[in-house]
PDB file of C-alpha atoms in Angstrom:
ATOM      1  CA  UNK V  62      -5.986  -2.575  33.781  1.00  0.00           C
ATOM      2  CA  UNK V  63      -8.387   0.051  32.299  1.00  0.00           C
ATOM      3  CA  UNK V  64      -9.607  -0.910  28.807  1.00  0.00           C
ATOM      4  CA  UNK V  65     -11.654   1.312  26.559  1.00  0.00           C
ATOM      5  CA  UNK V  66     -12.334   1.600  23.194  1.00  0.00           C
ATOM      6  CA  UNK V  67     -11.326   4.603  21.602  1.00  0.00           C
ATOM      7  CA  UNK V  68     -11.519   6.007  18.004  1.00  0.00           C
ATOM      8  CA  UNK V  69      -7.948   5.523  17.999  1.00  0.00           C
ATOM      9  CA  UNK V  70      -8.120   1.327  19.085  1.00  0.00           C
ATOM     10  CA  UNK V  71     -11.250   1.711  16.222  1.00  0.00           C
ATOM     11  CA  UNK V  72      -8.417   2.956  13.512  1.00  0.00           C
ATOM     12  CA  UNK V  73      -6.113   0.685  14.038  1.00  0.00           C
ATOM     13  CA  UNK V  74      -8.508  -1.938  13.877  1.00  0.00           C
ATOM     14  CA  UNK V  75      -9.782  -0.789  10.450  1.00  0.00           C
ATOM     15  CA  UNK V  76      -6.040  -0.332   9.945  1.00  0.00           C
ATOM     16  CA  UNK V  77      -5.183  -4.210  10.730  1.00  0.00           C
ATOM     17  CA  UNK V  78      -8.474  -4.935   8.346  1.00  0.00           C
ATOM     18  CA  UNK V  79      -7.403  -3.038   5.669  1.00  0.00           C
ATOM     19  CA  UNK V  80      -4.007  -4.098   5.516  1.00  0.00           C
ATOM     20  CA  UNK V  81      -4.176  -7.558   5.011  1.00  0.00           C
ATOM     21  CA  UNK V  82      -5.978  -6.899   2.200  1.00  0.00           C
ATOM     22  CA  UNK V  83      -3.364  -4.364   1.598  1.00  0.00           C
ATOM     23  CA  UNK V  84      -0.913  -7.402   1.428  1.00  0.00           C
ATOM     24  CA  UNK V  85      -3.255  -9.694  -0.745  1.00  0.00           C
ATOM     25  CA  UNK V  86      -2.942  -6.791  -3.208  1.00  0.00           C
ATOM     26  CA  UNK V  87       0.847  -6.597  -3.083  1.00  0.00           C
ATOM     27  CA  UNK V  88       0.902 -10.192  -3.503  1.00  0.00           C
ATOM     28  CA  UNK V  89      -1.087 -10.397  -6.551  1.00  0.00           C
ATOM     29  CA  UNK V  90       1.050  -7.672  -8.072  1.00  0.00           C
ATOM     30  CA  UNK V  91       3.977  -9.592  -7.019  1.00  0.00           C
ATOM     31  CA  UNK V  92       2.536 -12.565  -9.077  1.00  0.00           C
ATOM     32  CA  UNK V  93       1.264 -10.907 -11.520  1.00  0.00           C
ATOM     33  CA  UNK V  94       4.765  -9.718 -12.719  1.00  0.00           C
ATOM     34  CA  UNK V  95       6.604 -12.577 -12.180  1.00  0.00           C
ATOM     35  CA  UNK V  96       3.908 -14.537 -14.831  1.00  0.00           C
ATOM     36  CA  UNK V  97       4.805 -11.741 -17.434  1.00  0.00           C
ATOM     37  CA  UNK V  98       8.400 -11.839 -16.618  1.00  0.00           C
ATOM     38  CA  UNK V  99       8.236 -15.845 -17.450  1.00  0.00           C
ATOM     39  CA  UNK V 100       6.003 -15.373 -20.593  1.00  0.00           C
ATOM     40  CA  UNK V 101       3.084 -17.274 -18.653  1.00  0.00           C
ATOM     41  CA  UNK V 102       0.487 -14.503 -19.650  1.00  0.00           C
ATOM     42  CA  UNK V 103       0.198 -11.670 -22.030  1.00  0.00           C
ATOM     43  CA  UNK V 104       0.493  -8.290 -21.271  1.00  0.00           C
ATOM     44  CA  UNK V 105      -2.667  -6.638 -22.355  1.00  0.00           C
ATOM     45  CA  UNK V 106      -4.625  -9.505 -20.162  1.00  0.00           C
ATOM     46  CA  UNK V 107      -2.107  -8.918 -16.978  1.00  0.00           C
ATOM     47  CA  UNK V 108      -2.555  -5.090 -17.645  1.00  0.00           C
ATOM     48  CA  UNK V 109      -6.369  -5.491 -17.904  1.00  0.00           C
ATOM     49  CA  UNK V 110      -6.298  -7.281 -14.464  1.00  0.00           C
ATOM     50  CA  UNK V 111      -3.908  -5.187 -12.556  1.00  0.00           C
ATOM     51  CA  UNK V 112      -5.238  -1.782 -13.822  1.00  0.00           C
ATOM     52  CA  UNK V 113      -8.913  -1.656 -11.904  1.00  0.00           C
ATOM     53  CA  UNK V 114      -6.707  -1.989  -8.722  1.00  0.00           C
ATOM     54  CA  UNK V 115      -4.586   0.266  -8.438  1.00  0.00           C
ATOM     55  CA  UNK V 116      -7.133   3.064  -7.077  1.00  0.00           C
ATOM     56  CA  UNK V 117      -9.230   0.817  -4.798  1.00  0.00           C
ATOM     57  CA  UNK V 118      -5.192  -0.057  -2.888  1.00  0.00           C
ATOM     58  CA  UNK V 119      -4.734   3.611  -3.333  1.00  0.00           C
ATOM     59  CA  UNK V 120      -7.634   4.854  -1.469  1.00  0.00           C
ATOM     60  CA  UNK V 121      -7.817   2.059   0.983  1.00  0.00           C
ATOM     61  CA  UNK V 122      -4.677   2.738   2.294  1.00  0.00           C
ATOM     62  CA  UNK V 123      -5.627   6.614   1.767  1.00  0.00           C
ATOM     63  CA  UNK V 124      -8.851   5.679   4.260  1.00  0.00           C
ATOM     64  CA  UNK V 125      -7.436   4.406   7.068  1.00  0.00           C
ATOM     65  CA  UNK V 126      -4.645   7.074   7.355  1.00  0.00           C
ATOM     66  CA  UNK V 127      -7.565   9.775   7.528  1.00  0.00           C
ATOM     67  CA  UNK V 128      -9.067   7.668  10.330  1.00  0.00           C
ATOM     68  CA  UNK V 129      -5.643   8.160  11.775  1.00  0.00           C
ATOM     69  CA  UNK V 130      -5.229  11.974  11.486  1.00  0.00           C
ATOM     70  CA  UNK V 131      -8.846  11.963  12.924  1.00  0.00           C
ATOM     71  CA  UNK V 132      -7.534  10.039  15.728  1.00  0.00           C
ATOM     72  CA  UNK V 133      -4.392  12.151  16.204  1.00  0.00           C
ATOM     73  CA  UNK V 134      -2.452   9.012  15.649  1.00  0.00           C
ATOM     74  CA  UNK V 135       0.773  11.616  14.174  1.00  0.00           C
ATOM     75  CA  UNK V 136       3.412   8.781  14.262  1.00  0.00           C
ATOM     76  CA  UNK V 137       1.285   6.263  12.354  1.00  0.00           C
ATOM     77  CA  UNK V 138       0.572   8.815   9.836  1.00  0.00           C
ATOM     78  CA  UNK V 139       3.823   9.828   9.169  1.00  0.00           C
ATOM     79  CA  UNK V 140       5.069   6.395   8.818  1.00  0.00           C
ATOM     80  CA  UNK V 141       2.667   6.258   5.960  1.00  0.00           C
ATOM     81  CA  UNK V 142       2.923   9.187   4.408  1.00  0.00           C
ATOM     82  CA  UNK V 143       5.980   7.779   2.311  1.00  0.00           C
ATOM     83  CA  UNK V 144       4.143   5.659   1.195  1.00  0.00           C
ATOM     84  CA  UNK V 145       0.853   8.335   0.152  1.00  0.00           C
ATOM     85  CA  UNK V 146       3.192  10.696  -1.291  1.00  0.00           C
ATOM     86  CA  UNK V 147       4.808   7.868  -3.463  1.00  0.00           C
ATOM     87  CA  UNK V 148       1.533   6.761  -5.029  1.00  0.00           C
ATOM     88  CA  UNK V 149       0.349  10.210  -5.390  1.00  0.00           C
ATOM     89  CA  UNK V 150       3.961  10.650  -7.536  1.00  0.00           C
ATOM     90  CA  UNK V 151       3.533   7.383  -8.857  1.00  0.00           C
ATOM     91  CA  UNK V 152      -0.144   8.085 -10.450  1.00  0.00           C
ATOM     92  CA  UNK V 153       0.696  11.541 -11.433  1.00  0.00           C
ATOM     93  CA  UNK V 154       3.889   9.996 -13.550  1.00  0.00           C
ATOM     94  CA  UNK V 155       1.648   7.107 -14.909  1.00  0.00           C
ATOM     95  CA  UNK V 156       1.524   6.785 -18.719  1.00  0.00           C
ATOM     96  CA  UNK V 157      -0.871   8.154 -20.891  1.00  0.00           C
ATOM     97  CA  UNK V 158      -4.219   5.882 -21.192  1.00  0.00           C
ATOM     98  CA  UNK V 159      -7.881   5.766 -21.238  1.00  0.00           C
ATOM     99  CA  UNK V 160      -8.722   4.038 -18.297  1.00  0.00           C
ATOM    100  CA  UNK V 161      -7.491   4.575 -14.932  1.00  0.00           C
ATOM    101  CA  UNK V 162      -4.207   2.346 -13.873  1.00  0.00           C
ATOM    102  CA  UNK V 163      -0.781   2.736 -14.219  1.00  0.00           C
ATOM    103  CA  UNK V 164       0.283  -0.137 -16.269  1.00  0.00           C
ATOM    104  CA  UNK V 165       0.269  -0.049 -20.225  1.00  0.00           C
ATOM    105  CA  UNK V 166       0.730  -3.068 -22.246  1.00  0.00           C
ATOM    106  CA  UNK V 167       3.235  -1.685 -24.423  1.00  0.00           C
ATOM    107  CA  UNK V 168       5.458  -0.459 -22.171  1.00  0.00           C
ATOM    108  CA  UNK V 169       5.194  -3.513 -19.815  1.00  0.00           C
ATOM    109  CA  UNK V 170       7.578  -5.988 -20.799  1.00  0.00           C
ATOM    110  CA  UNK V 171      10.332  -3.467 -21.260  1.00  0.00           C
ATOM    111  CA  UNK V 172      12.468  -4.811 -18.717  1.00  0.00           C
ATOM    112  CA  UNK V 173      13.547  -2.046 -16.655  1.00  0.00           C
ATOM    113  CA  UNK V 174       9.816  -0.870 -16.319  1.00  0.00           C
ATOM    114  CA  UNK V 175       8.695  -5.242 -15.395  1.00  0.00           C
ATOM    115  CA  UNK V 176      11.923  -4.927 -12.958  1.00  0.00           C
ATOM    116  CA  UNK V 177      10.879  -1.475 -11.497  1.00  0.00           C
ATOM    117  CA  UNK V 178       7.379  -2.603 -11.033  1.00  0.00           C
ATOM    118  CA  UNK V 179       8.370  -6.281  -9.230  1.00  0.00           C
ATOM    119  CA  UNK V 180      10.529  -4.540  -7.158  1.00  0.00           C
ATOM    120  CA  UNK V 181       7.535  -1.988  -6.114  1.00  0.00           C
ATOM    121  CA  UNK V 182       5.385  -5.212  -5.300  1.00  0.00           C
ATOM    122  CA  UNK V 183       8.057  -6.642  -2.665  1.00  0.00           C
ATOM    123  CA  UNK V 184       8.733  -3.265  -1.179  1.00  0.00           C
ATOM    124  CA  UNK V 185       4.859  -2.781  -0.912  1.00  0.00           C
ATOM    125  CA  UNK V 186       4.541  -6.326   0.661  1.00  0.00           C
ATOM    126  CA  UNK V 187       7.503  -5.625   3.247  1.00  0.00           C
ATOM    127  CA  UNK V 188       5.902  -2.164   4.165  1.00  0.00           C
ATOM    128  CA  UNK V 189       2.704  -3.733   4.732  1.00  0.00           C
ATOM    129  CA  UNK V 190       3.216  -6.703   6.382  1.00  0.00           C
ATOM    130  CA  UNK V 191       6.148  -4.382   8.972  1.00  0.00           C
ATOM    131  CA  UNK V 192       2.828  -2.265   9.160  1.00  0.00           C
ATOM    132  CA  UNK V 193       0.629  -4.747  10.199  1.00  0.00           C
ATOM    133  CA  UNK V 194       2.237  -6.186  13.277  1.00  0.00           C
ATOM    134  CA  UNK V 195       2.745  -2.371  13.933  1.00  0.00           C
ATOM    135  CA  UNK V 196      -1.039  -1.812  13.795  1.00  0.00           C
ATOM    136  CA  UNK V 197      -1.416  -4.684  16.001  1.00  0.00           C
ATOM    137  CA  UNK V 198       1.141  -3.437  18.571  1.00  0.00           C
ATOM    138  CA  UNK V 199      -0.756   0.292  18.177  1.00  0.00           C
ATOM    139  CA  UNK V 200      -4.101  -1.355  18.690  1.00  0.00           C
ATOM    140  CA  UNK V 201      -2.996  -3.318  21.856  1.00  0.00           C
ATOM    141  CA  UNK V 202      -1.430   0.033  23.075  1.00  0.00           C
ATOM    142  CA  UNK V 203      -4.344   2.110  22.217  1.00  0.00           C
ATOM    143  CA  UNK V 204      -6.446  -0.488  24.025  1.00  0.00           C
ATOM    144  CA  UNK V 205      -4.666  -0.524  27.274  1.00  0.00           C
ATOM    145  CA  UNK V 206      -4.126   2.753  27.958  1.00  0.00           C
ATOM    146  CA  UNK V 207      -7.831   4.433  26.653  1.00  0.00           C
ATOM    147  CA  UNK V 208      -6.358   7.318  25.553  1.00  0.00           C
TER     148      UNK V 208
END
């Protein structure tokens, strides 16, 4: 067995990295909702704490899928560009407000928007964790073969 280390094992290691947090991120959000949904915290502070990361997840997952156009990795990138194109929608469509984020307190706890944005959450959290065994399998691939 030939093993070498090629940009393309190195971006689906980064890949791998970067999704678990990825998945910490969806899980928060995920949380996050379901404590405004039971009246557990206010809106304003859940807003406050989910707005600062919605552009860090943005561009991490943004990072790694350059490292995989870099690496010609096609199929990997297309399986995420869903996914880019969504959040580029998603941030484009946000509602008006003076800091970045997509989540306003008033608007919140209107329950088809707190439905709409828990459901996000657990379709982010499937995506990623599918993703991550997939970046695992691509990495093990990319490994073995040193192409």
């Amino acid at each position: 067995i030939n093993m070498s280390f090629t940009f393309a094992a190195f971006s689906y290691i980064i890949a791998l990295i970067v999704d678990a947090f990825l998945i910490f991120f969806a899980i928060f959000h995920i949380i996050a909702f379901d404590e405004l949904k039971t009246d557990y915290k206010n809106p304003i502070d859940q807003c406050n704490s989910l707005n600062p990361l919605v552009l860090p997840e943005y561009a991490l997952h943004l990072f790694f899928n350059i490292l995989f156009l870099i690496a010609g990795e096609w199929f990997s990138l297309l399986l995420n560009l869903p996914l880019i194109l969504y959040h580029i929608n998603r941030y484009r469509g946000r509602p008006v407000m003076t800091g970045p984020g997509l989540y306003d307190p008033t608007s919140i706890m209107n329950h088809e928007v707190l439905s709409q944005c828990q459901r996000e959450g657990w379709v982010k959290l499937a995506f990623y964790l599918l993703a991550f065994f997939y970046y695992l399998y691509g990495m093990i691939v990319s490994l073995i073969s040193g192409a």
